[in-house]
Amino acid sequence: MISDFAPTVTTVSSAVEKVDADALVIGVAKGPDGPVLLPNPLAEKAAKGVSDSLKALGASGAADQLLRLPGVDGFKSETLVLIGVGPMTGEPDGGLSTEALRRAAGSAVRQLSSAGSVALALPAATVEQVAAVAEGAALGAYSFPHFKGSESARSKTPVAEIAVLTELKDKHTKPAVARASVVAAAVRATRDLVNTPPSHLYPESFAEAVKGHAQGSKLKIKVWDHKELDKGGFGGLLGVGGGSSRKPRLVRVEHSPAKPVAHIALVGKGITFDSGGLSLKPANAMTTMKLDMAGAATVAAVVKAAADLDLPVRVTGWLCLAENMPSSTAQRPEDVITIYGGKTVEVLNTDAEGRLVLADGIVAAGEENPDAIIDIATLTGAQMIALGNRTAGVMGNEDLREDLVEASQDAGESHWAMPIPEEAISGFESAVADLTNTGAREGGMLNAAAFLREFVPEKPDAPKDALDPEQKRIPWAHIDIAGPSFNEKGPYGYMPKGGTGVSVRTLITYLEGLAR
């Protein structure tokens, strides 16, 4: 499920002629008057020859465009590669964002998967640029051949050796490259879990995969099986998972440093397959439903990354794992379930199941009184209607929401702040329970967030006379990644087809901000 493959990423500050790589990659930007060859290590004559030939070669500088040329005399690389980096916003040596460099490096490595080693001669004059190139390259070095029939296909690996060319000394770049490797490993682990078919990934095997991936670390892991969930009163997980022969699990993963500066709880939706339950989905709506556990995969990977980076932030991850299937034991529309903590929910649509398992996890996470609770989930189709397939929605406590959006911008991901209107909760009124699990169709992403907010516990020290409920609750945010978690179309940049690992980098960046 989680591959142990990891490319070796290093920086090279010696003469480029000595770099022994199968391919040497240089950048081409899209300038106002045509393609522009970016600063590179080629000799002046060779660089001019390539630059003068760009238009004849069909180079445009557009992002993802890759052209292969014969190697240049004096270099060990057999292939010279031109990779498009997109539009320039300034001078060739300073007019590119770190995300443009990250995507160009990832695109080159992804498209050069047949090469054993790649040297990247993209702009890398600062530590930030080196970090972006290294991270993008490590993200691009990904494939998922584990279920191919032939041994040759299964044993095929992406680019294994990556060198980032820079004039900076190793002592300055080493920490940035090490961080890039950890972050990319977390993203790849998330992608692996999301891409694993539901025949092989179900609540019990998911829990075992998390435990196996944590071996060698100091992470603390506790798993509740269905009997313990029943004893504890986790009605959301039990109700959603009741129709499957593969019983639900709740997994708690903790990174606990000696002197933490903060305690953050992460709660992830982990529906290993979502048929819709008795409110059965149409057949064509089920074909990607192995992705419905992306939130839990993200949480597991982020907690592991926090430990690998030795962040001085206590991070507890709660993985709410269930398989939503129809059977004689499945929950029915109009059943009433009791969420952990005591609130009751009338289930009107068994396909609105993610919010039920998350409710259990949010209440459980809040019992430890963390400084903030962040849940992440492939929760609503409405997210895709509102924000498309590449932008996640962030809702919740205003300060926390804005911090997460800022972290996403720093990380190079697209997250957008969304409101929770006052009237959003009104559609969840029930005549027989505290809430129903379905609200109004309009604004479905915002309404689902309003439902989840009802389960965020109050702070033990909350002022009793506070009029604003937000002042009483533990700070909380909800990230809906329904669209961005899975790329159904062609690969681009460092992004493969299939599981994307979206929000992993945002959450790591957010935790690092707390550490600073």
XYZ file of C-alpha atoms in Angstrom:
516
model
C 0.000 0.000 0.000
C 2.602 2.564 1.076
C 5.694 2.139 -1.066
C 9.125 2.521 0.474
C 10.465 4.045 -2.761
C 12.123 7.433 -2.286
C 14.311 9.249 -4.809
C 17.727 10.439 -3.696
C 17.785 14.237 -3.939
C 21.094 16.075 -3.619
C 22.517 19.473 -4.497
C 25.612 19.847 -6.645
C 27.761 22.962 -6.550
C 30.753 21.580 -8.456
C 31.369 22.086 -12.181
C 28.348 20.825 -14.073
C 30.564 19.061 -16.592
C 31.357 16.544 -13.865
C 27.728 15.724 -13.133
C 26.986 12.222 -14.359
C 23.240 12.115 -15.060
C 21.182 10.588 -17.848
C 19.494 13.918 -18.553
C 20.400 17.553 -17.942
C 17.328 19.804 -17.603
C 17.295 23.541 -18.293
C 14.329 25.888 -18.269
C 12.515 27.835 -20.962
C 10.115 30.604 -19.962
C 7.250 32.113 -21.896
C 8.391 35.677 -22.484
C 6.402 38.598 -23.941
C 8.138 38.194 -27.307
C 8.536 34.435 -27.395
C 10.433 31.704 -25.551
C 13.332 32.712 -23.296
C 16.142 30.370 -22.258
C 16.641 30.713 -18.515
C 20.121 31.095 -16.951
C 21.907 27.766 -17.271
C 25.349 26.149 -16.963
C 25.926 25.705 -20.710
C 28.947 27.366 -22.260
C 28.129 30.700 -23.919
C 28.330 29.333 -27.455
C 26.202 26.278 -26.685
C 23.642 28.354 -24.800
C 23.341 30.789 -27.711
C 22.867 27.902 -30.130
C 20.023 26.485 -28.052
C 18.481 29.919 -27.499
C 18.566 30.760 -31.212
C 16.905 27.423 -32.016
C 14.009 27.646 -29.558
C 11.367 28.778 -32.035
C 12.563 26.313 -34.666
C 12.317 23.529 -32.087
C 8.741 24.515 -31.335
C 9.569 25.600 -27.801
C 7.049 28.014 -26.333
C 8.016 28.074 -22.674
C 4.527 26.930 -21.728
C 4.296 24.980 -18.496
C 4.739 21.206 -18.936
C 6.194 21.429 -22.456
C 9.227 19.138 -22.580
C 11.667 18.768 -25.466
C 14.547 16.315 -25.665
C 17.770 17.240 -27.508
C 21.061 15.393 -27.985
C 23.591 15.990 -25.220
C 26.005 18.895 -25.442
C 29.740 18.374 -25.888
C 31.618 18.527 -22.611
C 28.726 17.176 -20.537
C 28.298 13.580 -19.415
C 24.526 13.716 -19.857
C 23.371 12.000 -23.029
C 20.217 14.100 -23.251
C 19.629 17.829 -22.916
C 16.060 18.536 -21.835
C 14.149 21.792 -22.178
C 11.267 22.173 -19.742
C 8.670 24.947 -19.961
C 8.182 26.942 -16.776
C 5.322 29.186 -17.879
C 5.071 32.989 -18.118
C 7.844 35.211 -16.817
C 6.873 38.075 -14.527
C 10.253 39.817 -14.467
C 13.893 39.266 -15.346
C 14.914 35.707 -16.352
C 16.826 35.135 -13.119
C 14.158 36.476 -10.764
C 10.805 36.513 -12.493
C 9.586 33.062 -11.508
C 7.616 32.081 -8.438
C 8.801 29.193 -6.314
C 5.645 27.322 -7.339
C 6.542 27.747 -11.029
C 9.955 26.219 -10.293
C 8.361 23.475 -8.215
C 5.994 22.560 -11.033
C 8.684 22.718 -13.722
C 11.016 20.438 -11.765
C 8.191 18.019 -11.025
C 6.998 18.025 -14.624
C 10.485 17.277 -15.937
C 11.090 14.402 -13.516
C 7.621 12.986 -14.117
C 8.045 13.012 -17.899
C 11.579 11.606 -17.715
C 10.467 8.503 -15.851
C 12.571 6.258 -18.098
C 15.755 8.022 -16.987
C 17.594 6.646 -13.998
C 19.107 9.983 -13.015
C 18.323 13.628 -13.748
C 20.260 16.847 -13.136
C 18.115 19.965 -12.819
C 19.749 23.225 -13.896
C 16.793 25.476 -13.122
C 17.180 28.833 -11.337
C 18.481 27.942 -7.856
C 20.312 31.017 -6.611
C 18.548 31.099 -3.233
C 17.762 28.495 -0.613
C 14.047 29.027 -1.331
C 14.559 28.271 -5.015
C 16.645 25.188 -4.236
C 13.926 23.973 -1.877
C 11.232 24.485 -4.521
C 13.169 22.632 -7.220
C 14.042 19.769 -4.846
C 10.473 19.431 -3.584
C 8.934 19.571 -7.040
C 11.366 16.967 -8.343
C 10.666 14.615 -5.427
C 6.912 15.070 -5.939
C 7.256 14.319 -9.646
C 9.108 11.067 -8.949
C 5.962 9.038 -8.387
C 4.226 6.048 -9.898
C 1.767 3.426 -8.690
C 2.442 0.155 -10.535
C 1.744 -2.152 -7.562
C -1.284 -3.873 -9.082
C 0.061 -4.360 -12.597
C 0.078 -7.947 -13.805
C 3.625 -8.220 -15.142
C 6.714 -8.266 -12.956
C 8.480 -5.785 -15.243
C 5.643 -3.273 -14.863
C 5.535 -3.698 -11.082
C 9.284 -3.282 -10.718
C 9.426 -0.115 -12.816
C 10.354 2.873 -10.659
C 10.419 6.623 -11.329
C 13.625 8.665 -11.511
C 15.713 7.474 -8.567
C 18.580 9.981 -8.509
C 17.974 13.724 -8.698
C 20.644 16.415 -8.564
C 19.786 20.097 -8.141
C 22.499 22.321 -9.579
C 23.266 25.433 -7.542
C 26.232 27.591 -6.628
C 25.172 27.532 -2.977
C 27.194 25.416 -0.596
C 25.807 22.161 0.735
C 25.774 23.449 4.326
C 23.212 26.069 3.301
C 21.003 23.838 1.160
C 21.080 20.560 3.083
C 18.261 21.392 5.575
C 15.987 22.608 2.768
C 16.574 19.473 0.693
C 16.024 17.240 3.724
C 12.712 18.966 4.426
C 11.684 18.665 0.772
C 12.320 14.919 0.913
C 10.173 14.501 4.050
C 7.322 16.568 2.594
C 7.402 14.690 -0.701
C 7.447 11.356 1.133
C 4.303 12.387 3.015
C 2.574 13.334 -0.239
C 3.593 10.067 -1.896
C 2.312 8.056 1.087
C -1.042 9.823 0.823
C -1.216 9.159 -2.905
C -0.394 5.489 -2.362
C -3.232 5.048 0.123
C -5.729 6.911 -2.061
C -4.742 4.883 -5.132
C -4.988 1.506 -3.379
C -8.154 -0.321 -4.533
C -10.892 -0.950 -1.961
C -10.387 -4.696 -2.377
C -7.100 -4.171 -0.539
C -7.710 -1.044 1.536
C -10.479 -1.284 4.127
C -10.653 -0.090 7.741
C -8.620 -2.897 9.285
C -5.926 -2.964 6.576
C -5.781 0.855 6.609
C -5.049 0.784 10.335
C -2.365 -1.872 9.799
C -0.788 0.178 6.990
C -0.553 3.210 9.264
C 1.070 1.156 11.995
C 3.513 -0.375 9.532
C 4.443 3.021 8.079
C 5.105 4.351 11.590
C 7.653 1.660 12.434
C 10.969 3.172 13.419
C 9.381 6.446 14.504
C 8.301 7.625 17.953
C 4.655 7.904 16.982
C 2.093 6.567 19.431
C -0.798 4.682 17.825
C -4.066 3.419 19.297
C -6.714 1.542 17.315
C -10.340 1.051 18.355
C -11.970 -1.995 16.746
C -15.744 -2.250 16.264
C -16.310 -3.819 19.682
C -14.446 -0.999 21.394
C -16.279 1.545 19.266
C -19.578 0.007 20.352
C -18.541 0.082 23.985
C -17.416 3.701 23.668
C -20.555 4.893 21.905
C -19.113 5.931 18.542
C -22.456 5.899 16.751
C -21.296 7.684 13.614
C -18.628 5.123 12.741
C -20.816 2.189 13.748
C -23.812 3.460 11.789
C -21.881 4.163 8.585
C -19.841 0.962 8.803
C -22.752 -1.248 9.860
C -23.574 -2.417 6.346
C -20.124 -3.796 5.614
C -18.602 -7.105 6.637
C -15.363 -5.135 7.063
C -15.914 -3.348 10.342
C -14.976 0.264 11.155
C -11.913 1.444 13.007
C -10.852 4.608 14.784
C -7.115 5.233 14.742
C -5.328 7.807 16.894
C -1.780 8.728 15.829
C 0.241 11.049 18.039
C 3.469 12.995 17.661
C 4.342 14.152 21.166
C 7.549 16.216 21.511
C 8.984 16.975 24.945
C 8.124 20.689 25.096
C 5.386 21.404 22.552
C 4.550 24.993 21.699
C 0.994 24.001 20.756
C -1.335 21.021 20.429
C -3.172 20.572 17.133
C -5.724 17.822 16.514
C -6.257 16.653 12.939
C -9.375 14.648 12.092
C -9.641 12.807 8.773
C -12.584 11.243 6.971
C -11.641 7.693 6.006
C -14.457 6.079 4.022
C -12.473 3.350 2.274
C -15.281 2.868 -0.228
C -18.503 4.804 -0.513
C -21.348 3.051 -2.294
C -23.799 5.509 -0.777
C -25.193 2.806 1.492
C -28.904 2.142 1.088
C -29.148 5.591 -0.564
C -27.171 3.972 -3.353
C -25.091 6.105 -5.701
C -25.511 5.762 -9.481
C -22.935 3.367 -10.952
C -20.866 6.066 -12.647
C -20.670 8.015 -9.378
C -19.014 5.060 -7.629
C -16.030 4.639 -9.931
C -13.720 6.939 -7.974
C -15.083 6.303 -4.499
C -11.896 4.660 -3.294
C -10.764 8.291 -2.880
C -13.206 8.909 -0.033
C -10.542 8.152 2.561
C -8.147 10.874 1.346
C -8.722 12.979 4.460
C -7.615 10.182 6.789
C -4.629 9.405 4.547
C -3.630 13.067 4.687
C -3.840 13.146 8.467
C -1.735 9.998 8.865
C 0.942 11.347 6.527
C 1.065 14.792 8.143
C 1.483 13.413 11.670
C 4.310 11.167 10.421
C 5.943 14.162 8.699
C 5.696 16.218 11.898
C 7.624 13.477 13.674
C 10.174 13.123 10.866
C 10.764 16.903 10.920
C 10.913 16.832 14.735
C 8.483 19.744 14.973
C 7.945 21.078 18.516
C 4.184 20.848 18.055
C 2.078 18.100 19.581
C -0.051 16.659 16.788
C -2.794 14.108 17.340
C -4.361 12.568 14.268
C -7.773 10.913 14.338
C -8.539 8.589 11.406
C -12.260 7.813 11.147
C -12.357 4.631 9.050
C -15.452 2.872 7.710
C -16.773 1.267 4.540
C -20.237 2.491 3.498
C -22.082 -0.482 2.003
C -25.725 -1.566 1.563
C -26.862 -4.740 3.296
C -29.465 -6.009 5.747
C -27.335 -4.583 8.579
C -26.833 -1.145 7.010
C -28.288 1.962 8.621
C -31.562 3.054 7.043
C -32.957 6.442 6.123
C -34.833 7.737 9.205
C -32.681 5.747 11.629
C -31.469 7.801 14.599
C -27.878 7.355 15.724
C -26.058 8.721 18.745
C -22.752 10.397 17.995
C -19.902 10.010 20.483
C -20.613 12.529 23.218
C -24.394 12.161 23.145
C -25.897 14.237 20.314
C -28.398 12.396 18.155
C -28.723 12.531 14.368
C -31.615 11.421 12.184
C -30.072 9.851 9.097
C -32.147 10.964 6.118
C -29.545 10.112 3.461
C -27.016 7.337 4.043
C -24.808 8.888 1.350
C -24.199 11.904 3.606
C -22.010 9.658 5.729
C -18.672 11.444 5.991
C -19.992 14.069 8.380
C -21.205 11.306 10.703
C -17.808 9.650 11.143
C -16.113 13.046 11.381
C -18.517 14.053 14.158
C -17.298 11.110 16.247
C -13.689 12.098 15.598
C -14.171 15.811 16.305
C -15.799 15.125 19.682
C -13.095 12.620 20.622
C -10.324 14.998 19.567
C -11.907 17.817 21.572
C -11.844 15.785 24.790
C -8.081 16.391 24.900
C -8.620 20.178 24.736
C -6.210 20.897 21.873
C -5.388 24.453 20.851
C -7.191 23.838 17.560
C -9.049 21.106 15.680
C -8.689 20.830 11.902
C -10.728 18.273 10.006
C -10.074 17.358 6.387
C -12.415 15.420 4.160
C -13.648 14.618 0.678
C -16.981 15.769 1.960
C -19.268 17.311 -0.656
C -19.867 17.385 -4.376
C -20.826 21.000 -3.769
C -17.150 21.791 -3.182
C -16.423 20.946 -6.809
C -19.351 23.043 -8.020
C -18.141 26.027 -6.015
C -14.364 25.807 -6.418
C -13.575 23.253 -9.114
C -11.156 20.348 -9.030
C -7.964 22.126 -7.972
C -9.016 24.413 -5.118
C -9.943 23.226 -1.623
C -12.478 25.067 0.507
C -11.566 26.167 4.050
C -14.268 27.073 6.586
C -14.444 27.612 10.321
C -12.936 29.926 12.917
C -11.842 33.042 11.030
C -8.285 33.317 12.392
C -7.531 29.615 11.924
C -9.127 29.614 8.480
C -6.970 32.531 7.350
C -3.814 30.933 8.789
C -4.500 27.771 6.774
C -5.135 29.703 3.565
C -1.885 31.627 4.087
C -0.037 28.354 4.704
C -1.472 26.957 1.462
C -0.153 29.956 -0.453
C 3.298 29.484 1.062
C 3.170 25.776 0.209
C 2.089 26.355 -3.386
C -1.371 24.810 -2.979
C -4.751 26.365 -3.733
C -7.080 26.716 -0.740
C -9.858 29.289 -0.581
C -11.591 30.751 2.481
C -15.352 30.183 2.513
C -17.991 31.374 5.009
C -20.444 29.461 7.151
C -23.591 31.616 6.890
C -25.749 31.943 9.975
C -28.672 30.281 8.220
C -26.623 27.263 7.039
C -27.561 25.126 10.040
C -31.307 25.754 9.710
C -31.780 22.964 7.155
C -30.670 20.304 9.636
C -33.661 20.534 11.967
C -35.218 17.206 12.972
C -38.523 16.449 14.663
C -37.136 13.367 16.409
C -33.411 14.020 16.972
C -31.020 16.874 17.644
C -30.125 17.148 13.952
C -30.656 15.508 10.582
C -27.621 14.673 8.448
C -28.806 16.573 5.362
C -29.356 20.286 4.916
C -30.375 22.494 2.030
C -29.054 21.581 -1.425
C -27.923 25.137 -2.109
C -24.561 25.926 -0.513
C -23.992 22.268 0.313
C -20.305 22.694 1.186
C -21.065 25.507 3.625
C -24.017 23.649 5.123
C -21.924 20.532 5.759
C -19.399 22.681 7.612
C -22.220 24.131 9.713
C -23.260 20.578 10.650
C -19.724 19.659 11.711
C -19.371 22.821 13.779
C -22.203 21.593 16.009
C -19.874 18.870 17.308
C -16.881 21.069 18.138
C -16.631 20.997 21.950
C -16.440 24.046 24.138
C -13.154 25.006 25.766
C -13.039 24.028 29.452
C -12.015 27.580 30.324
C -14.477 29.299 27.965
C -16.052 32.446 29.415
C -19.561 31.526 30.535
C -20.939 34.958 29.744
C -19.654 34.967 26.144
C -22.465 35.718 23.700
C -20.599 34.513 20.600
C -20.486 30.683 20.423
C -17.150 30.969 18.587
C -15.585 32.342 21.758
C -16.679 29.248 23.639
C -15.655 26.556 21.183
C -12.186 25.155 20.596
C -10.845 26.904 17.462
C -11.806 24.709 14.504
C -11.468 24.618 10.746
C -12.799 22.299 8.063
C -11.030 21.614 4.753
C -13.130 20.118 1.937
C -10.903 18.413 -0.657
C -13.576 16.518 -2.597
C -12.338 17.717 -5.993
C -8.601 18.347 -5.503
C -7.904 15.003 -3.809
C -8.123 12.996 -7.043
C -6.998 13.938 -10.536
C -9.197 12.122 -13.034
C -7.654 13.842 -16.054
C -4.097 13.896 -17.392
C -1.046 14.579 -15.224
C 0.408 18.074 -15.006
C 3.360 19.641 -13.220
C 4.297 17.414 -10.295
C 0.728 16.084 -10.162
C 0.059 12.522 -11.359
C -3.225 11.061 -12.458
C -5.101 9.597 -9.483
C -4.467 10.515 -5.860
C -2.847 13.930 -5.477
C -1.913 14.274 -1.808
C -3.466 17.738 -1.707
C -3.351 19.643 1.618
C -0.456 17.600 2.988
C 1.977 20.418 2.229
C -0.442 23.052 3.523
C -0.860 21.342 6.881
C 2.874 20.730 7.275
C 3.556 24.386 6.470
C 0.904 25.448 8.991
C 2.488 23.301 11.721
C 5.932 24.681 10.889
C 4.522 28.191 11.275
C 3.384 27.336 14.802
C 6.823 25.933 15.541
C 8.425 29.222 14.511
